[in-house]
Amino acid sequence: MAPQGGTPRLVLLFSGKRKSGKDFVTEALQSRLGADICAILRLSGPLKEQYAQEHGLDFQRLLDASTYKEAYRRDMIRWGEEKRRADPGFFCRKIVEGVSQPVWLVSDTRRVSDIQWFREAYGAAMQTVRVFASEQSRQQRGWVFTPGVDDAESECGLDDFGDFDWVIENHGDEQRLEEQLANLLEFVHSRLSVRLSK
């Protein structure tokens, strides 16, 4: 089944542990590429929206890094797993609807099934990016190990995935991060120029 969206030139699937900086990295890339070229897609968006509707909750408050979201995180994970078991591509299909930009950054890839869906849908246009930060760096950003969350598939589903196309180390060294982002941006531009020149 073909997804209902544009045909992207590049789909970057970002994964990483909580507080590794996935959102920070994807937002930094989008700010350099421009929102007309680059869309950030969040698998958790439709999950949270549907969960909020079914449970009578404030969808906007579930989107931010608040204690409100944390209070529901464990149940939201359980509910999302049930949806995925019934239909592994449910949330993937929802986020690509109507997206027209040539570069897509999926900021919160969490499972092998997510990667498989995008690979089947977009083939060679897809690349995986792992954002890695040490536990110490994550703790400095406010991460605290939470049983039922940090040891669940939503956090650990890609721990043994194997070879990511890109690994970005985000331990707090700004210069090192900039170098890695520059390399990734160079790749994005090469993909855009190759496809534009055809």
PDB file of C-alpha atoms in Angstrom:
ATOM      1  CA  MET A   1       0.000   0.000   0.000  1.00  0.00           C
ATOM      2  CA  ALA A   2       1.557   3.323  -1.090  1.00  0.00           C
ATOM      3  CA  PRO A   3       1.707   5.978   1.617  1.00  0.00           C
ATOM      4  CA  GLN A   4      -0.292   9.171   1.102  1.00  0.00           C
ATOM      5  CA  GLY A   5       2.375  11.823   1.006  1.00  0.00           C
ATOM      6  CA  GLY A   6       4.919  13.248  -1.376  1.00  0.00           C
ATOM      7  CA  THR A   7       7.830  11.196  -2.629  1.00  0.00           C
ATOM      8  CA  PRO A   8      10.775  12.243  -0.464  1.00  0.00           C
ATOM      9  CA  ARG A   9      14.325  12.399  -1.780  1.00  0.00           C
ATOM     10  CA  LEU A  10      15.685  11.504   1.634  1.00  0.00           C
ATOM     11  CA  VAL A  11      14.144  10.042   4.797  1.00  0.00           C
ATOM     12  CA  LEU A  12      16.394  10.114   7.876  1.00  0.00           C
ATOM     13  CA  LEU A  13      15.159   7.947  10.741  1.00  0.00           C
ATOM     14  CA  PHE A  14      16.561   9.217  14.060  1.00  0.00           C
ATOM     15  CA  SER A  15      16.725   7.024  17.133  1.00  0.00           C
ATOM     16  CA  GLY A  16      18.341   7.283  20.552  1.00  0.00           C
ATOM     17  CA  LYS A  17      17.673   7.028  24.255  1.00  0.00           C
ATOM     18  CA  ARG A  18      15.622   9.543  26.226  1.00  0.00           C
ATOM     19  CA  LYS A  19      17.548  12.815  26.650  1.00  0.00           C
ATOM     20  CA  SER A  20      20.123  11.838  24.010  1.00  0.00           C
ATOM     21  CA  GLY A  21      19.180  14.948  22.023  1.00  0.00           C
ATOM     22  CA  LYS A  22      17.150  13.570  19.096  1.00  0.00           C
ATOM     23  CA  ASP A  23      14.853  16.602  19.002  1.00  0.00           C
ATOM     24  CA  PHE A  24      17.780  19.003  19.409  1.00  0.00           C
ATOM     25  CA  VAL A  25      19.635  17.413  16.472  1.00  0.00           C
ATOM     26  CA  THR A  26      16.623  17.239  14.148  1.00  0.00           C
ATOM     27  CA  GLU A  27      15.643  20.839  14.938  1.00  0.00           C
ATOM     28  CA  ALA A  28      19.233  21.980  14.296  1.00  0.00           C
ATOM     29  CA  LEU A  29      19.182  20.255  10.901  1.00  0.00           C
ATOM     30  CA  GLN A  30      15.799  21.702   9.990  1.00  0.00           C
ATOM     31  CA  SER A  31      16.910  25.217  10.950  1.00  0.00           C
ATOM     32  CA  ARG A  32      19.882  24.900   8.559  1.00  0.00           C
ATOM     33  CA  LEU A  33      17.914  23.326   5.694  1.00  0.00           C
ATOM     34  CA  GLY A  34      14.730  25.371   6.072  1.00  0.00           C
ATOM     35  CA  ALA A  35      11.176  24.212   6.761  1.00  0.00           C
ATOM     36  CA  ASP A  36      10.327  24.404   3.039  1.00  0.00           C
ATOM     37  CA  ILE A  37      12.982  21.726   2.285  1.00  0.00           C
ATOM     38  CA  CYS A  38      12.880  19.697   5.486  1.00  0.00           C
ATOM     39  CA  ALA A  39       9.981  18.354   7.585  1.00  0.00           C
ATOM     40  CA  ILE A  40      10.316  16.922  11.091  1.00  0.00           C
ATOM     41  CA  LEU A  41       7.939  14.001  11.557  1.00  0.00           C
ATOM     42  CA  ARG A  42       7.227  12.590  15.012  1.00  0.00           C
ATOM     43  CA  LEU A  43       5.842   9.086  15.380  1.00  0.00           C
ATOM     44  CA  SER A  44       4.807  10.010  18.918  1.00  0.00           C
ATOM     45  CA  GLY A  45       2.572  12.832  17.584  1.00  0.00           C
ATOM     46  CA  PRO A  46      -0.319  10.713  16.257  1.00  0.00           C
ATOM     47  CA  LEU A  47       0.184   8.267  19.132  1.00  0.00           C
ATOM     48  CA  LYS A  48      -0.241  11.031  21.710  1.00  0.00           C
ATOM     49  CA  GLU A  49      -3.121  12.636  19.817  1.00  0.00           C
ATOM     50  CA  GLN A  50      -5.089   9.379  19.585  1.00  0.00           C
ATOM     51  CA  TYR A  51      -4.227   8.468  23.194  1.00  0.00           C
ATOM     52  CA  ALA A  52      -5.382  11.914  24.395  1.00  0.00           C
ATOM     53  CA  GLN A  53      -8.674  11.591  22.490  1.00  0.00           C
ATOM     54  CA  GLU A  54      -9.411   8.119  23.839  1.00  0.00           C
ATOM     55  CA  HIS A  55      -8.485   9.042  27.430  1.00  0.00           C
ATOM     56  CA  GLY A  56      -9.855  12.614  27.630  1.00  0.00           C
ATOM     57  CA  LEU A  57      -6.409  14.210  28.091  1.00  0.00           C
ATOM     58  CA  ASP A  58      -4.772  17.481  26.970  1.00  0.00           C
ATOM     59  CA  PHE A  59      -2.952  16.610  23.722  1.00  0.00           C
ATOM     60  CA  GLN A  60      -0.770  19.770  23.753  1.00  0.00           C
ATOM     61  CA  ARG A  61       0.503  19.002  27.254  1.00  0.00           C
ATOM     62  CA  LEU A  62       1.424  15.460  26.170  1.00  0.00           C
ATOM     63  CA  LEU A  63       3.689  16.936  23.473  1.00  0.00           C
ATOM     64  CA  ASP A  64       6.097  18.784  25.765  1.00  0.00           C
ATOM     65  CA  ALA A  65       8.700  17.413  28.165  1.00  0.00           C
ATOM     66  CA  SER A  66       6.471  17.931  31.182  1.00  0.00           C
ATOM     67  CA  THR A  67       5.560  16.033  34.331  1.00  0.00           C
ATOM     68  CA  TYR A  68       2.055  15.775  32.800  1.00  0.00           C
ATOM     69  CA  LYS A  69       3.448  13.649  29.944  1.00  0.00           C
ATOM     70  CA  GLU A  70       5.624  11.627  32.328  1.00  0.00           C
ATOM     71  CA  ALA A  71       2.566  10.774  34.449  1.00  0.00           C
ATOM     72  CA  TYR A  72       0.981   9.029  31.451  1.00  0.00           C
ATOM     73  CA  ARG A  73       4.117   7.776  29.676  1.00  0.00           C
ATOM     74  CA  ARG A  74       3.995   4.168  30.926  1.00  0.00           C
ATOM     75  CA  ASP A  75       0.320   3.678  30.038  1.00  0.00           C
ATOM     76  CA  MET A  76       0.817   5.479  26.706  1.00  0.00           C
ATOM     77  CA  ILE A  77       3.638   3.031  25.876  1.00  0.00           C
ATOM     78  CA  ARG A  78       1.413   0.055  26.741  1.00  0.00           C
ATOM     79  CA  TRP A  79      -1.469   1.472  24.655  1.00  0.00           C
ATOM     80  CA  GLY A  80       0.849   2.227  21.706  1.00  0.00           C
ATOM     81  CA  GLU A  81       2.229  -1.325  21.789  1.00  0.00           C
ATOM     82  CA  GLU A  82      -1.311  -2.704  21.518  1.00  0.00           C
ATOM     83  CA  LYS A  83      -1.980  -0.494  18.470  1.00  0.00           C
ATOM     84  CA  ARG A  84       1.303  -1.577  16.836  1.00  0.00           C
ATOM     85  CA  ARG A  85       0.643  -5.262  17.456  1.00  0.00           C
ATOM     86  CA  ALA A  86      -2.661  -4.896  15.609  1.00  0.00           C
ATOM     87  CA  ASP A  87      -1.090  -2.800  12.799  1.00  0.00           C
ATOM     88  CA  PRO A  88       2.726  -2.239  12.796  1.00  0.00           C
ATOM     89  CA  GLY A  89       2.500   0.632  10.265  1.00  0.00           C
ATOM     90  CA  PHE A  90      -0.379   2.497  11.966  1.00  0.00           C
ATOM     91  CA  PHE A  91       1.633   5.478  13.272  1.00  0.00           C
ATOM     92  CA  CYS A  92       4.099   5.514  10.335  1.00  0.00           C
ATOM     93  CA  ARG A  93       1.286   5.960   7.804  1.00  0.00           C
ATOM     94  CA  LYS A  94      -0.285   8.745   9.834  1.00  0.00           C
ATOM     95  CA  ILE A  95       2.847  10.934  10.002  1.00  0.00           C
ATOM     96  CA  VAL A  96       3.590  10.906   6.253  1.00  0.00           C
ATOM     97  CA  GLU A  97       0.112  11.979   5.164  1.00  0.00           C
ATOM     98  CA  GLY A  98       0.300  15.191   3.135  1.00  0.00           C
ATOM     99  CA  VAL A  99       4.041  15.837   3.693  1.00  0.00           C
ATOM    100  CA  SER A 100       5.489  17.521   0.595  1.00  0.00           C
ATOM    101  CA  GLN A 101       9.044  18.536   1.568  1.00  0.00           C
ATOM    102  CA  PRO A 102      11.858  16.571  -0.122  1.00  0.00           C
ATOM    103  CA  VAL A 103      13.704  15.780   3.160  1.00  0.00           C
ATOM    104  CA  TRP A 104      11.969  14.039   6.050  1.00  0.00           C
ATOM    105  CA  LEU A 105      13.486  13.755   9.534  1.00  0.00           C
ATOM    106  CA  VAL A 106      11.636  11.170  11.618  1.00  0.00           C
ATOM    107  CA  SER A 107      12.783  12.308  15.048  1.00  0.00           C
ATOM    108  CA  ASP A 108      11.695   9.391  17.245  1.00  0.00           C
ATOM    109  CA  THR A 109      12.164   6.024  15.550  1.00  0.00           C
ATOM    110  CA  ARG A 110      11.983   3.384  18.291  1.00  0.00           C
ATOM    111  CA  ARG A 111      11.410  -0.044  16.781  1.00  0.00           C
ATOM    112  CA  VAL A 112      12.723  -2.340  14.079  1.00  0.00           C
ATOM    113  CA  SER A 113       9.155  -2.429  12.696  1.00  0.00           C
ATOM    114  CA  ASP A 114       9.326   1.371  12.151  1.00  0.00           C
ATOM    115  CA  ILE A 115      12.544   0.992  10.140  1.00  0.00           C
ATOM    116  CA  GLN A 116      11.110  -1.931   8.168  1.00  0.00           C
ATOM    117  CA  TRP A 117       8.001   0.065   7.262  1.00  0.00           C
ATOM    118  CA  PHE A 118       9.996   3.054   5.984  1.00  0.00           C
ATOM    119  CA  ARG A 119      12.441   0.780   4.141  1.00  0.00           C
ATOM    120  CA  GLU A 120       9.570  -0.992   2.358  1.00  0.00           C
ATOM    121  CA  ALA A 121       7.846   2.306   1.570  1.00  0.00           C
ATOM    122  CA  TYR A 122      10.863   4.423   0.525  1.00  0.00           C
ATOM    123  CA  GLY A 123      13.746   2.021  -0.160  1.00  0.00           C
ATOM    124  CA  ALA A 124      17.077   3.668  -0.966  1.00  0.00           C
ATOM    125  CA  ALA A 125      15.789   7.111   0.083  1.00  0.00           C
ATOM    126  CA  MET A 126      15.882   5.948   3.721  1.00  0.00           C
ATOM    127  CA  GLN A 127      18.866   6.208   6.092  1.00  0.00           C
ATOM    128  CA  THR A 128      19.127   5.485   9.830  1.00  0.00           C
ATOM    129  CA  VAL A 129      20.738   7.901  12.309  1.00  0.00           C
ATOM    130  CA  ARG A 130      21.532   6.958  15.905  1.00  0.00           C
ATOM    131  CA  VAL A 131      21.964   9.841  18.359  1.00  0.00           C
ATOM    132  CA  PHE A 132      24.149   8.663  21.206  1.00  0.00           C
ATOM    133  CA  ALA A 133      24.825  10.366  24.532  1.00  0.00           C
ATOM    134  CA  SER A 134      26.494   8.936  27.619  1.00  0.00           C
ATOM    135  CA  GLU A 135      24.399   8.246  30.707  1.00  0.00           C
ATOM    136  CA  GLN A 136      26.229  11.086  32.435  1.00  0.00           C
ATOM    137  CA  SER A 137      25.281  13.534  29.656  1.00  0.00           C
ATOM    138  CA  ARG A 138      21.685  12.360  29.736  1.00  0.00           C
ATOM    139  CA  GLN A 139      21.539  12.705  33.536  1.00  0.00           C
ATOM    140  CA  GLN A 140      22.832  16.279  33.221  1.00  0.00           C
ATOM    141  CA  ARG A 141      19.859  16.911  30.916  1.00  0.00           C
ATOM    142  CA  GLY A 142      17.451  15.588  33.551  1.00  0.00           C
ATOM    143  CA  TRP A 143      17.242  11.888  32.692  1.00  0.00           C
ATOM    144  CA  VAL A 144      16.433   9.533  35.582  1.00  0.00           C
ATOM    145  CA  PHE A 145      16.053   5.798  34.992  1.00  0.00           C
ATOM    146  CA  THR A 146      12.364   4.870  35.170  1.00  0.00           C
ATOM    147  CA  PRO A 147      11.416   1.156  35.385  1.00  0.00           C
ATOM    148  CA  GLY A 148       8.777   0.235  32.817  1.00  0.00           C
ATOM    149  CA  VAL A 149       9.932   3.087  30.566  1.00  0.00           C
ATOM    150  CA  ASP A 150      13.711   2.918  30.151  1.00  0.00           C
ATOM    151  CA  ASP A 151      13.719  -0.868  30.004  1.00  0.00           C
ATOM    152  CA  ALA A 152      10.706  -1.102  27.635  1.00  0.00           C
ATOM    153  CA  GLU A 153      10.807  -1.736  23.875  1.00  0.00           C
ATOM    154  CA  SER A 154      10.084   1.946  23.229  1.00  0.00           C
ATOM    155  CA  GLU A 155      13.557   2.726  24.641  1.00  0.00           C
ATOM    156  CA  CYS A 156      15.440  -0.515  23.932  1.00  0.00           C
ATOM    157  CA  GLY A 157      13.910  -1.760  20.669  1.00  0.00           C
ATOM    158  CA  LEU A 158      16.882  -0.630  18.564  1.00  0.00           C
ATOM    159  CA  ASP A 159      19.708  -1.329  21.038  1.00  0.00           C
ATOM    160  CA  ASP A 160      20.805  -4.364  19.034  1.00  0.00           C
ATOM    161  CA  PHE A 161      19.792  -3.077  15.604  1.00  0.00           C
ATOM    162  CA  GLY A 162      23.360  -3.237  14.317  1.00  0.00           C
ATOM    163  CA  ASP A 163      24.727  -0.913  11.670  1.00  0.00           C
ATOM    164  CA  PHE A 164      23.166   2.514  11.589  1.00  0.00           C
ATOM    165  CA  ASP A 165      24.019   4.571   8.512  1.00  0.00           C
ATOM    166  CA  TRP A 166      25.035   7.488  10.752  1.00  0.00           C
ATOM    167  CA  VAL A 167      25.976   7.799  14.436  1.00  0.00           C
ATOM    168  CA  ILE A 168      25.939  11.246  16.037  1.00  0.00           C
ATOM    169  CA  GLU A 169      27.651  11.559  19.397  1.00  0.00           C
ATOM    170  CA  ASN A 170      25.991  14.219  21.499  1.00  0.00           C
ATOM    171  CA  HIS A 171      27.865  14.310  24.804  1.00  0.00           C
ATOM    172  CA  GLY A 172      27.860  18.095  25.159  1.00  0.00           C
ATOM    173  CA  ASP A 173      30.915  18.905  22.998  1.00  0.00           C
ATOM    174  CA  GLU A 174      29.417  21.602  20.750  1.00  0.00           C
ATOM    175  CA  GLN A 175      32.299  21.693  18.288  1.00  0.00           C
ATOM    176  CA  ARG A 176      32.243  17.917  17.801  1.00  0.00           C
ATOM    177  CA  LEU A 177      28.468  17.995  17.338  1.00  0.00           C
ATOM    178  CA  GLU A 178      28.786  20.773  14.730  1.00  0.00           C
ATOM    179  CA  GLU A 179      31.339  18.725  12.776  1.00  0.00           C
ATOM    180  CA  GLN A 180      29.004  15.725  12.724  1.00  0.00           C
ATOM    181  CA  LEU A 181      26.024  17.851  11.691  1.00  0.00           C
ATOM    182  CA  ALA A 182      28.120  19.412   8.906  1.00  0.00           C
ATOM    183  CA  ASN A 183      28.951  15.926   7.556  1.00  0.00           C
ATOM    184  CA  LEU A 184      25.308  14.906   7.624  1.00  0.00           C
ATOM    185  CA  LEU A 185      24.226  18.183   5.983  1.00  0.00           C
ATOM    186  CA  GLU A 186      26.785  17.671   3.237  1.00  0.00           C
ATOM    187  CA  PHE A 187      25.243  14.260   2.568  1.00  0.00           C
ATOM    188  CA  VAL A 188      21.714  15.744   2.531  1.00  0.00           C
ATOM    189  CA  HIS A 189      22.792  18.421   0.031  1.00  0.00           C
ATOM    190  CA  SER A 190      24.470  15.786  -2.160  1.00  0.00           C
ATOM    191  CA  ARG A 191      21.214  13.806  -2.254  1.00  0.00           C
ATOM    192  CA  LEU A 192      19.234  16.924  -3.093  1.00  0.00           C
ATOM    193  CA  SER A 193      21.590  18.077  -5.864  1.00  0.00           C
ATOM    194  CA  VAL A 194      21.833  14.618  -7.467  1.00  0.00           C
ATOM    195  CA  ARG A 195      18.063  14.312  -7.634  1.00  0.00           C
ATOM    196  CA  LEU A 196      17.554  17.939  -8.735  1.00  0.00           C
ATOM    197  CA  SER A 197      20.054  17.631 -11.579  1.00  0.00           C
ATOM    198  CA  LYS A 198      18.359  14.585 -13.129  1.00  0.00           C
TER     199      LYS A 198
END
